[in-house]
Coordinates of C-alpha atoms (C1' of nucleotides) in Angstrom, one line a residue:
Chain I
X1 CA 8.8 -6.7 -5.8
X2 CA 6.1 -4.9 -3.9
X3 CA 4.8 -3.0 -6.8
X4 CA 1.7 -5.1 -6.3
X5 CA 1.1 -2.4 -3.7
X6 CA 1.5 0.3 -6.3
X7 CA -1.2 -1.4 -8.3
X8 CA -3.6 -1.8 -5.4
X9 CA -2.9 1.6 -3.8
X10 CA -3.2 3.5 -7.1
X11 CA -5.8 6.4 -7.0
X12 CA -9.3 5.1 -6.5
X13 CA -10.7 7.6 -9.0
X14 CA -9.1 8.4 -12.3
X15 CA -10.2 12.0 -12.1
X16 CA -13.2 14.0 -11.2
X17 CA -16.6 13.0 -12.5
X18 CA -16.5 15.7 -15.2
X19 CA -13.1 14.5 -16.6
X20 CA -14.2 10.8 -16.5
X21 CA -17.4 11.7 -18.3
X22 CA -15.5 13.6 -21.0
X23 CA -13.2 10.6 -21.4
X24 CA -16.0 8.2 -21.9
X25 CA -17.7 10.3 -24.5
X26 CA -14.4 10.8 -26.2
X27 CA -14.0 7.0 -26.3
X28 CA -17.4 6.5 -27.8
X29 CA -16.6 9.0 -30.5
X30 CA -13.0 8.1 -31.2
X31 CA -13.7 4.4 -31.3
X32 CA -16.6 5.0 -33.6
X33 CA -19.2 3.5 -31.4
X34 CA -21.2 6.7 -32.2
X35 CA -20.2 7.6 -35.8
X36 CA -20.0 11.1 -37.3
X37 CA -23.5 12.4 -38.0
X38 CA -25.0 10.0 -35.5
X39 CA -26.6 11.1 -32.3
X40 CA -25.4 10.5 -28.8
X41 CA -27.9 9.2 -26.3
X42 CA -29.9 12.0 -24.7
X43 CA -28.4 13.9 -21.8
X44 CA -30.9 12.3 -19.4
X45 CA -30.1 8.9 -20.7
X46 CA -26.3 9.5 -20.5
X47 CA -26.7 10.8 -17.0
X48 CA -28.5 7.6 -15.9
X49 CA -26.1 5.2 -17.7
X50 CA -22.9 6.9 -16.7
X51 CA -24.1 7.3 -13.1
X52 CA -23.5 11.0 -13.0
X53 CA -25.8 14.0 -12.8
X54 CA -27.2 15.6 -15.9
X55 CA -25.3 18.8 -15.0
X56 CA -22.1 16.9 -15.2
X57 CA -23.1 15.3 -18.5
X58 CA -23.9 18.8 -19.9
X59 CA -20.6 20.2 -18.8
X60 CA -18.8 17.3 -20.5
X61 CA -20.8 17.8 -23.7
X62 CA -20.1 21.6 -23.6
X63 CA -16.4 20.8 -23.4
X64 CA -16.7 18.5 -26.5
X65 CA -18.7 21.3 -28.3
X66 CA -15.9 23.8 -27.6
X67 CA -13.4 21.4 -29.1
X68 CA -15.7 20.9 -32.1
X69 CA -16.3 17.2 -31.5
X70 CA -20.1 17.5 -31.3
X71 CA -23.0 19.9 -32.0
X72 CA -26.2 20.0 -30.1
X73 CA -29.7 20.8 -31.5
X74 CA -32.7 21.5 -29.4
X75 CA -36.3 20.4 -29.8
X76 CA -37.8 17.0 -30.4
X77 CA -35.6 14.9 -32.6
X78 CA -32.8 17.2 -31.6
X79 CA -29.9 15.9 -29.6
X80 CA -26.1 16.0 -29.6
X81 CA -24.5 14.9 -32.9
X82 CA -21.0 13.9 -33.6
X83 CA -19.2 16.2 -36.1
X84 CA -17.5 14.9 -39.2
X85 CA -14.2 16.6 -38.6
X86 CA -12.6 15.5 -35.4
X87 CA -9.7 17.6 -34.0
X88 CA -6.5 15.9 -33.1
X89 CA -5.0 15.7 -29.6
X90 CA -1.3 16.0 -29.1
X91 CA -0.7 15.2 -25.4
X92 CA 2.9 13.9 -25.6
X93 CA 3.0 10.5 -23.9
X94 CA 5.3 9.0 -21.3
X95 CA 7.6 6.6 -23.0
X96 CA 7.4 4.2 -20.1
X97 CA 3.7 3.9 -20.9
X98 CA 4.2 2.3 -24.2
X99 CA 5.4 -1.1 -23.0
X100 CA 2.6 -1.0 -20.4
X101 CA -0.1 -0.2 -22.9
X102 CA 1.1 -2.6 -25.6
X103 CA 1.5 -5.5 -23.2
X104 CA -2.0 -5.1 -21.9
X105 CA -3.4 -4.7 -25.3
X106 CA -1.8 -7.9 -26.6
X107 CA -2.9 -9.9 -23.6
X108 CA -6.5 -8.6 -23.8
X109 CA -7.0 -8.8 -27.6
X110 CA -5.3 -12.1 -28.3
X111 CA -7.2 -13.5 -25.3
X112 CA -10.4 -12.1 -26.6
X113 CA -9.9 -13.6 -30.1
X114 CA -9.1 -17.0 -28.6
X115 CA -12.1 -16.8 -26.2
X116 CA -14.4 -15.7 -29.0
X117 CA -13.3 -18.6 -31.2
X118 CA -13.9 -21.0 -28.3
X119 CA -17.5 -20.1 -27.9
X120 CA -20.5 -21.3 -29.9
X121 CA -21.6 -18.0 -31.4
X122 CA -25.2 -17.3 -32.2
X123 CA -26.2 -16.3 -35.7
X124 CA -26.6 -12.7 -34.7
X125 CA -23.1 -12.6 -33.3
X126 CA -21.7 -14.3 -36.4
X127 CA -23.5 -11.8 -38.6
X128 CA -22.3 -8.9 -36.5
X129 CA -18.7 -10.0 -36.9
X130 CA -19.1 -10.3 -40.7
X131 CA -20.7 -6.9 -41.0
X132 CA -17.9 -5.2 -39.0
X133 CA -15.4 -7.0 -41.1
X134 CA -17.0 -5.8 -44.2
X135 CA -17.2 -2.2 -42.9
X136 CA -13.5 -2.3 -42.0
X137 CA -12.5 -3.7 -45.4
X138 CA -14.3 -1.0 -47.3
X139 CA -13.1 1.8 -45.0
X140 CA -11.2 4.7 -46.5
X141 CA -7.9 5.8 -44.9
X142 CA -9.7 8.5 -42.9
X143 CA -12.3 6.0 -41.5
X144 CA -9.8 3.2 -40.9
X145 CA -9.0 3.8 -37.3
X146 CA -12.6 4.0 -36.3
X147 CA -13.8 1.0 -38.3
X148 CA -10.9 -1.0 -37.1
X149 CA -11.8 -0.3 -33.5
X150 CA -15.4 -1.3 -34.1
X151 CA -14.3 -4.6 -35.5
X152 CA -12.0 -5.3 -32.6
X153 CA -14.7 -4.3 -30.1
X154 CA -17.1 -6.7 -31.9
X155 CA -14.6 -9.5 -31.3
X156 CA -14.4 -8.6 -27.6
X157 CA -18.2 -8.6 -27.4
X158 CA -18.3 -12.0 -29.0
X159 CA -16.6 -13.4 -25.8
X160 CA -19.8 -12.6 -24.0
X161 CA -17.8 -10.9 -21.2
X162 CA -18.8 -7.3 -20.6
X163 CA -15.8 -6.5 -18.5
X164 CA -13.5 -7.9 -21.1
X165 CA -15.2 -5.7 -23.7
X166 CA -14.8 -2.7 -21.4
X167 CA -11.1 -3.5 -20.8
X168 CA -10.5 -3.8 -24.6
X169 CA -12.2 -0.5 -25.2
X170 CA -10.1 1.2 -22.6
X171 CA -6.9 -0.4 -23.9
X172 CA -7.6 0.6 -27.5
X173 CA -8.2 4.1 -26.4
X174 CA -4.8 4.2 -24.8
X175 CA -3.1 2.8 -27.8
X176 CA -5.0 5.0 -30.2
X177 CA -3.7 8.0 -28.2
X178 CA -0.2 6.8 -28.7
X179 CA -0.9 6.3 -32.4
X180 CA -2.2 9.8 -32.7
X181 CA 1.2 11.1 -31.7
X182 CA 2.6 9.6 -34.9
X183 CA 1.4 12.0 -37.6
X184 CA 2.3 10.2 -40.8
X185 CA 1.1 6.7 -40.0
X186 CA -0.4 5.2 -43.2
X187 CA -1.5 1.7 -42.4
X188 CA -1.3 -0.8 -45.2
X189 CA -5.0 -1.3 -45.6
X190 CA -4.8 -4.3 -47.8
X191 CA -2.5 -6.1 -45.5
X192 CA -4.6 -5.2 -42.4
X193 CA -7.8 -6.3 -44.1
X194 CA -6.3 -9.7 -45.0
X195 CA -5.3 -10.1 -41.4
X196 CA -8.8 -9.1 -40.2
X197 CA -10.3 -11.7 -42.5
X198 CA -7.9 -14.3 -41.2
X199 CA -8.9 -13.5 -37.6
X200 CA -12.6 -13.5 -38.2
X201 CA -12.4 -16.7 -40.3
X202 CA -10.6 -18.4 -37.4
X203 CA -13.2 -17.2 -34.9
X204 CA -16.1 -18.3 -37.0
X205 CA -14.4 -21.6 -37.7
X206 CA -14.1 -22.1 -33.9
X207 CA -10.3 -22.4 -34.0
X208 CA -9.0 -20.6 -30.9
X209 CA -5.3 -21.2 -31.5
X210 CA -5.5 -19.9 -35.0
X211 CA -7.5 -16.9 -33.9
X212 CA -5.0 -16.1 -31.2
X213 CA -2.1 -16.5 -33.7
X214 CA -3.8 -14.3 -36.3
X215 CA -4.6 -11.6 -33.8
X216 CA -1.0 -11.6 -32.4
X217 CA 0.4 -11.1 -35.9
X218 CA -2.1 -8.4 -36.6
X219 CA -1.2 -6.5 -33.4
X220 CA 2.5 -6.9 -33.8
X221 CA 2.5 -4.6 -36.8
X222 CA 1.4 -1.5 -35.0
X223 CA 3.3 -2.6 -31.8
X224 CA 6.7 -2.7 -33.4
X225 CA 5.8 0.5 -35.4
X226 CA 4.9 2.3 -32.1
X227 CA 8.0 1.0 -30.3
X228 CA 10.1 2.1 -33.2
X229 CA 8.7 5.6 -33.4
X230 CA 8.3 6.4 -29.8
X231 CA 11.3 4.8 -28.1
Chain R
X1 CA -24.6 -5.9 -31.3
X2 CA -24.3 -2.6 -29.7
X3 CA -23.3 -3.7 -26.3
X4 CA -20.1 -2.0 -26.9
X5 CA -22.2 1.0 -25.9
X6 CA -23.1 -0.8 -22.6
X7 CA -19.4 -1.1 -21.9
X8 CA -18.6 2.5 -22.8
X9 CA -21.6 4.0 -21.1
X10 CA -21.2 2.1 -17.9
X11 CA -21.1 4.1 -14.7
X12 CA -18.0 6.3 -14.6
X13 CA -17.4 5.7 -10.9
X14 CA -17.8 2.2 -9.4
X15 CA -19.2 3.7 -6.1
X16 CA -18.5 6.6 -3.9
X17 CA -15.0 7.4 -2.7
X18 CA -15.6 5.7 0.6
X19 CA -16.8 2.4 -0.9
X20 CA -14.0 2.4 -3.4
X21 CA -11.4 2.9 -0.7
X22 CA -12.8 0.1 1.4
X23 CA -12.7 -2.1 -1.6
X24 CA -9.1 -1.4 -2.2
X25 CA -8.0 -2.0 1.3
X26 CA -10.0 -5.2 1.3
X27 CA -8.2 -6.2 -1.8
X28 CA -4.8 -5.6 -0.2
X29 CA -5.8 -7.6 2.8
X30 CA -7.6 -10.5 1.1
X31 CA -5.0 -10.9 -1.6
X32 CA -2.3 -11.0 1.2
X33 CA -0.4 -7.9 -0.1
X34 CA -0.5 -6.8 3.6
X35 CA -0.4 -10.0 5.6
X36 CA -2.1 -10.6 9.0
X37 CA 0.0 -8.9 11.7
X38 CA 1.5 -6.5 9.2
X39 CA 0.8 -2.8 9.1
X40 CA -1.0 -0.9 6.5
X41 CA 0.6 2.3 5.2
X42 CA -0.2 5.3 7.4
X43 CA -3.4 7.1 6.9
X44 CA -1.7 10.1 5.4
X45 CA 0.3 7.9 3.0
X46 CA -2.9 6.0 2.0
X47 CA -4.7 9.2 1.4
X48 CA -2.0 10.4 -0.9
X49 CA -1.6 7.2 -2.8
X50 CA -5.3 6.4 -3.1
X51 CA -6.0 10.0 -4.2
X52 CA -8.7 10.5 -1.5
X53 CA -8.8 12.7 1.6
X54 CA -7.5 11.4 4.9
X55 CA -11.1 11.7 6.2
X56 CA -12.2 9.2 3.6
X57 CA -9.4 6.9 4.4
X58 CA -10.3 7.0 8.1
X59 CA -13.9 6.3 7.4
X60 CA -12.9 3.3 5.3
X61 CA -10.5 2.0 8.0
X62 CA -13.2 2.5 10.7
X63 CA -15.5 0.3 8.6
X64 CA -12.8 -2.4 8.4
X65 CA -12.3 -2.1 12.2
X66 CA -16.0 -2.6 12.8
X67 CA -15.9 -5.7 10.7
X68 CA -12.8 -6.9 12.6
X69 CA -10.4 -6.9 9.7
X70 CA -7.9 -4.5 11.2
X71 CA -7.0 -2.8 14.5
X72 CA -5.4 0.6 14.9
X73 CA -2.9 1.7 17.5
X74 CA -1.9 5.3 18.2
X75 CA 1.5 6.8 18.8
X76 CA 4.7 6.5 17.1
X77 CA 5.2 3.1 15.6
X78 CA 1.5 2.7 15.9
X79 CA -0.6 2.3 12.8
X80 CA -3.4 0.1 11.5
X81 CA -2.6 -3.6 11.6
X82 CA -4.3 -6.5 9.8
X83 CA -6.0 -9.0 12.2
X84 CA -5.4 -12.7 12.0
X85 CA -9.0 -13.8 11.9
X86 CA -10.6 -12.4 8.8
X87 CA -14.4 -12.6 8.7
X88 CA -16.1 -14.0 5.7
X89 CA -18.4 -12.2 3.4
X90 CA -21.5 -13.8 1.9
X91 CA -22.7 -11.4 -0.7
X92 CA -24.6 -13.8 -3.0
X93 CA -23.4 -13.3 -6.5
X94 CA -25.1 -12.9 -9.8
X95 CA -24.9 -16.1 -11.8
X96 CA -24.4 -14.2 -15.0
X97 CA -21.2 -12.7 -13.6
X98 CA -19.4 -16.0 -13.5
X99 CA -18.8 -16.3 -17.2
X100 CA -17.7 -12.7 -17.3
X101 CA -15.3 -13.0 -14.4
X102 CA -13.8 -16.3 -15.5
X103 CA -13.4 -15.2 -19.1
X104 CA -11.6 -12.1 -18.1
X105 CA -9.4 -14.0 -15.6
X106 CA -8.4 -16.5 -18.2
X107 CA -7.5 -13.9 -20.7
X108 CA -5.5 -11.8 -18.3
X109 CA -3.7 -14.5 -16.4
X110 CA -2.7 -16.7 -19.4
X111 CA -1.7 -13.6 -21.2
X112 CA 0.4 -12.5 -18.2
X113 CA 2.1 -15.8 -18.0
X114 CA 2.9 -15.8 -21.7
X115 CA 4.1 -12.2 -21.6
X116 CA 6.3 -12.8 -18.5
X117 CA 7.9 -15.8 -20.2
X118 CA 8.6 -13.7 -23.2
X119 CA 10.6 -11.1 -21.3
X120 CA 14.2 -11.2 -20.2
X121 CA 13.7 -11.0 -16.5
X122 CA 16.2 -9.5 -14.1
X123 CA 17.7 -11.5 -11.4
X124 CA 15.6 -9.7 -8.8
X125 CA 12.4 -10.6 -10.7
X126 CA 13.5 -14.2 -11.1
X127 CA 14.3 -14.5 -7.4
X128 CA 11.0 -12.9 -6.5
X129 CA 9.1 -15.5 -8.5
X130 CA 11.0 -18.3 -6.8
X131 CA 10.3 -16.9 -3.4
X132 CA 6.6 -16.6 -4.1
X133 CA 6.5 -20.1 -5.5
X134 CA 8.2 -21.4 -2.3
X135 CA 5.8 -19.5 -0.1
X136 CA 2.8 -20.9 -1.9
X137 CA 4.2 -24.4 -1.9
X138 CA 4.6 -24.4 1.9
X139 CA 1.3 -22.7 2.6
X140 CA -1.2 -24.3 4.9
X141 CA -4.8 -24.7 3.7
X142 CA -5.7 -21.6 5.6
X143 CA -3.0 -19.5 4.0
X144 CA -3.4 -21.0 0.5
X145 CA -5.7 -18.4 -1.1
X146 CA -3.5 -15.5 0.0
X147 CA -0.2 -17.1 -1.0
X148 CA -1.7 -18.2 -4.2
X149 CA -2.8 -14.7 -5.0
X150 CA 0.6 -13.3 -4.2
X151 CA 2.3 -15.7 -6.6
X152 CA -0.1 -14.9 -9.4
X153 CA 0.4 -11.2 -8.8
X154 CA 4.1 -11.7 -8.9
X155 CA 3.7 -13.3 -12.3
X156 CA 1.7 -10.3 -13.5
X157 CA 4.3 -7.9 -12.1
X158 CA 6.9 -9.8 -14.1
X159 CA 5.3 -8.6 -17.3
X160 CA 6.5 -5.1 -16.4
X161 CA 3.0 -3.7 -17.1
X162 CA 1.5 -1.9 -14.1
X163 CA -1.9 -1.7 -15.7
X164 CA -1.9 -5.5 -16.4
X165 CA -1.0 -6.1 -12.8
X166 CA -3.8 -3.9 -11.6
X167 CA -6.2 -5.7 -13.9
X168 CA -5.1 -9.1 -12.6
X169 CA -5.5 -7.9 -9.0
X170 CA -9.0 -6.8 -9.7
X171 CA -9.9 -9.9 -11.6
X172 CA -8.6 -12.2 -8.8
X173 CA -10.6 -10.2 -6.3
X174 CA -13.7 -10.9 -8.2
X175 CA -13.0 -14.6 -8.6
X176 CA -12.1 -14.9 -5.0
X177 CA -15.4 -13.4 -4.0
X178 CA -17.1 -16.1 -6.1
X179 CA -14.9 -18.8 -4.5
X180 CA -15.9 -17.5 -1.1
X181 CA -19.5 -18.4 -1.8
X182 CA -18.4 -22.0 -1.9
X183 CA -17.9 -22.9 1.7
X184 CA -16.4 -26.4 1.4
X185 CA -13.8 -25.8 -1.2
X186 CA -10.6 -27.7 -0.4
X187 CA -8.1 -27.2 -3.1
X188 CA -5.8 -30.0 -3.9
X189 CA -2.6 -28.3 -2.6
X190 CA -0.2 -30.9 -4.0
X191 CA -1.8 -30.7 -7.5
X192 CA -1.9 -26.9 -7.4
X193 CA 1.7 -26.7 -6.3
X194 CA 2.9 -28.9 -9.1
X195 CA 1.0 -26.7 -11.5
X196 CA 2.6 -23.6 -10.0
X197 CA 6.0 -25.1 -10.4
X198 CA 5.3 -25.9 -14.0
X199 CA 4.2 -22.3 -14.7
X200 CA 7.1 -20.7 -13.0
X201 CA 9.6 -23.1 -14.6
X202 CA 8.2 -22.3 -18.0
X203 CA 8.4 -18.5 -17.3
X204 CA 12.0 -18.8 -16.1
X205 CA 12.9 -20.9 -19.1
X206 CA 11.5 -18.3 -21.3
X207 CA 8.9 -20.6 -22.9
X208 CA 5.8 -18.4 -23.5
X209 CA 3.7 -21.2 -25.1
X210 CA 4.4 -23.6 -22.2
X211 CA 3.7 -20.9 -19.7
X212 CA 0.4 -20.1 -21.2
X213 CA -0.5 -23.7 -21.5
X214 CA 0.4 -24.4 -17.9
X215 CA -1.5 -21.4 -16.6
X216 CA -4.5 -22.3 -18.6
X217 CA -4.6 -25.8 -17.1
X218 CA -4.1 -24.4 -13.6
X219 CA -7.0 -22.0 -14.0
X220 CA -9.3 -24.5 -15.6
X221 CA -9.5 -26.4 -12.3
X222 CA -11.2 -23.7 -10.3
X223 CA -13.1 -22.5 -13.3
X224 CA -14.9 -25.7 -13.9
X225 CA -15.4 -26.1 -10.2
X226 CA -17.0 -22.7 -10.0
X227 CA -19.1 -23.2 -13.0
X228 CA -20.2 -26.5 -11.6
X229 CA -21.1 -25.1 -8.2
X230 CA -22.7 -21.9 -9.1
X231 CA -24.6 -22.5 -12.3
Chain T
dC1 C1' 14.0 12.0 32.3
dG2 C1' 12.4 15.0 28.8
dC3 C1' 12.0 15.9 24.0
dC4 C1' 10.1 15.0 19.7
dA5 C1' 8.8 12.6 15.7
dA6 C1' 5.2 9.9 13.8
dT7 C1' 1.0 8.0 14.3
dG8 C1' -4.2 8.0 14.9
dG9 C1' -8.3 11.2 16.3
dC10 C1' -11.0 15.2 15.4
dT11 C1' -13.2 19.6 13.5
dC12 C1' -14.6 23.2 10.2
dG13 C1' -15.3 25.7 6.0
dC14 C1' -15.2 25.3 1.0
dA15 C1' -15.9 23.4 -3.6
dG16 C1' -17.8 20.0 -6.5
dA17 C1' -21.4 17.0 -7.7
dC18 C1' -26.0 15.7 -7.1
dA19 C1' -31.3 15.7 -7.4
dT20 C1' -35.0 18.2 -8.7
dA21 C1' -37.7 21.2 -10.7
dC22 C1' -38.9 24.3 -14.3
dC23 C1' -38.2 26.8 -18.9
dT24 C1' -37.5 26.9 -24.0
dT25 C1' -37.3 24.9 -28.5
dT26 C1' -38.7 21.9 -32.1
dG27 C1' -41.3 19.0 -35.2
dG28 C1' -44.7 15.3 -35.8
dA29 C1' -49.5 13.7 -34.7
dG30 C1' -54.1 14.5 -34.5
Chain N
dC1 C1' -53.6 24.6 -36.8
dT2 C1' -53.1 23.1 -32.3
dC3 C1' -51.2 20.2 -29.1
dC4 C1' -47.6 17.8 -26.9
dA5 C1' -43.7 14.8 -26.4
dA6 C1' -38.9 14.9 -26.3
dA7 C1' -34.9 17.1 -26.5
dG8 C1' -31.6 20.8 -24.8
dG9 C1' -31.1 25.0 -21.4
dT10 C1' -31.3 26.9 -16.6
dA11 C1' -31.6 27.5 -11.6
dT12 C1' -31.3 26.1 -6.7
dG13 C1' -30.7 23.8 -2.4
dT14 C1' -28.4 19.7 -0.4
dC15 C1' -24.8 16.7 0.6
dT16 C1' -20.6 14.4 0.0
dG17 C1' -15.8 14.7 -0.1
dC18 C1' -11.7 17.5 0.4
dG19 C1' -8.1 20.4 2.4
dA20 C1' -6.0 22.1 6.3
dG21 C1' -5.1 22.5 10.6
dC22 C1' -4.9 21.1 15.4
dC23 C1' -5.1 17.6 19.3
dA24 C1' -3.8 13.2 21.7
dT25 C1' -1.0 9.3 22.2
dT26 C1' 3.1 6.6 22.0
dG27 C1' 7.8 5.0 22.2
dG28 C1' 12.6 5.7 21.0
dC29 C1' 16.6 8.9 21.3
dG30 C1' 19.6 12.0 23.5

DNA sequence: CGCCAATGGCTCGCAGACATACCTTTGGAG
DNA sequence: CTCCAAAGGTATGTCTGCGAGCCATTGGCG
């Protein structure tokens, strides 16, 4: 019953500033918001936007460098660039987390699809969705996870709710970590692309029920797969 | 387009530890998780569960005392007790936040209702839902907001997803803050109670679609009201 | 009646994070 | 060729928050 208390009296800070900052940068990289070869915002800009000191940003970046996620170059037009090869993590997840993560993901992403379909989207937003769809459909197996995340984030953005977008990003990060623990996952790209097209078409058509339905089917694939592998 | 970056590069900490702690305790009080007259967990226990030092917990409690939310008594069987009269806040919200908050709430709460209906609930969970429903249905106008929140949190708990419950709690807190800026909001209790019964019945019947639909209708009332008042 | 357990009240030193300033490197603009 | 803007690299003093310990108060139990 009173596990509402557990939710409300959970730790106020997920970790220290350094760990939180690393986590954010990792999200940006793993979700493909900053693609391999691209540059992260400058240290000073990151410090401002993340609300931490530049010292902390630098420590976080150093940690990423040591794990070969990024490289930094000095001088004007320098910066910190995302590497092509991204090492894998193998944390070993709690099994109880799976239901939690998948439940939250389904709620957020089907809700986002429905909400996006229920809005009157501007031409820029419509174009953005089509571009992301195209990117995902032409992705190689290696790129798939990242391009997929970018498409799903674009859908969340199309709701116009920043906090919903943030929640989707965090949720995807959690699920991706779970997926990373399954080494031999080869998604059926053709099938997934067809589902993506269906989702985006429903959103662009302004059909919320269809968008929700399509997203639910899309998510169920990885969900049952994860449940099967990890339970 | 790239406001996925805005989501990912948002500040890593919402505020300092003190402010976050105050916020949490306020949530627990305003959402009725700890009712007037009841005792908060001890300072030592709060410090452990919130992941902050006892000094910080004490500063937060002192702040609540000064604003007359709680009173502390020393000695064994002492503690910090929630006051009956709870002062109002008048922060003055950003208008742009409304869409954001309402979009997220709808996604989370309709999704939670659907997910709860899709689970096989234990007898304890089913009883808990009925108890909360009964409490809400017999609430006076003064108690309504709190009892309503407890019922909605119970629905989120019934999904078995702790992070979904936490997200719903935070979302409700945001929306309640918005509702607080409308002084003369008198909810139609009879109407709301009927909707609650419909939602809970659908969940207990194991009808996800009906539960979602009922929750959506329930939320639309306050949503349109808020949009009307604050836009 | 006295003990004592559990609570809130208080203090002090340490570690982490911060703000700020300055240095070094780099490549384009003039 | 020189200058300089913009980026990463470094150093320092301050302050917040934490941990740990102790004190003060209270009310039930023996």
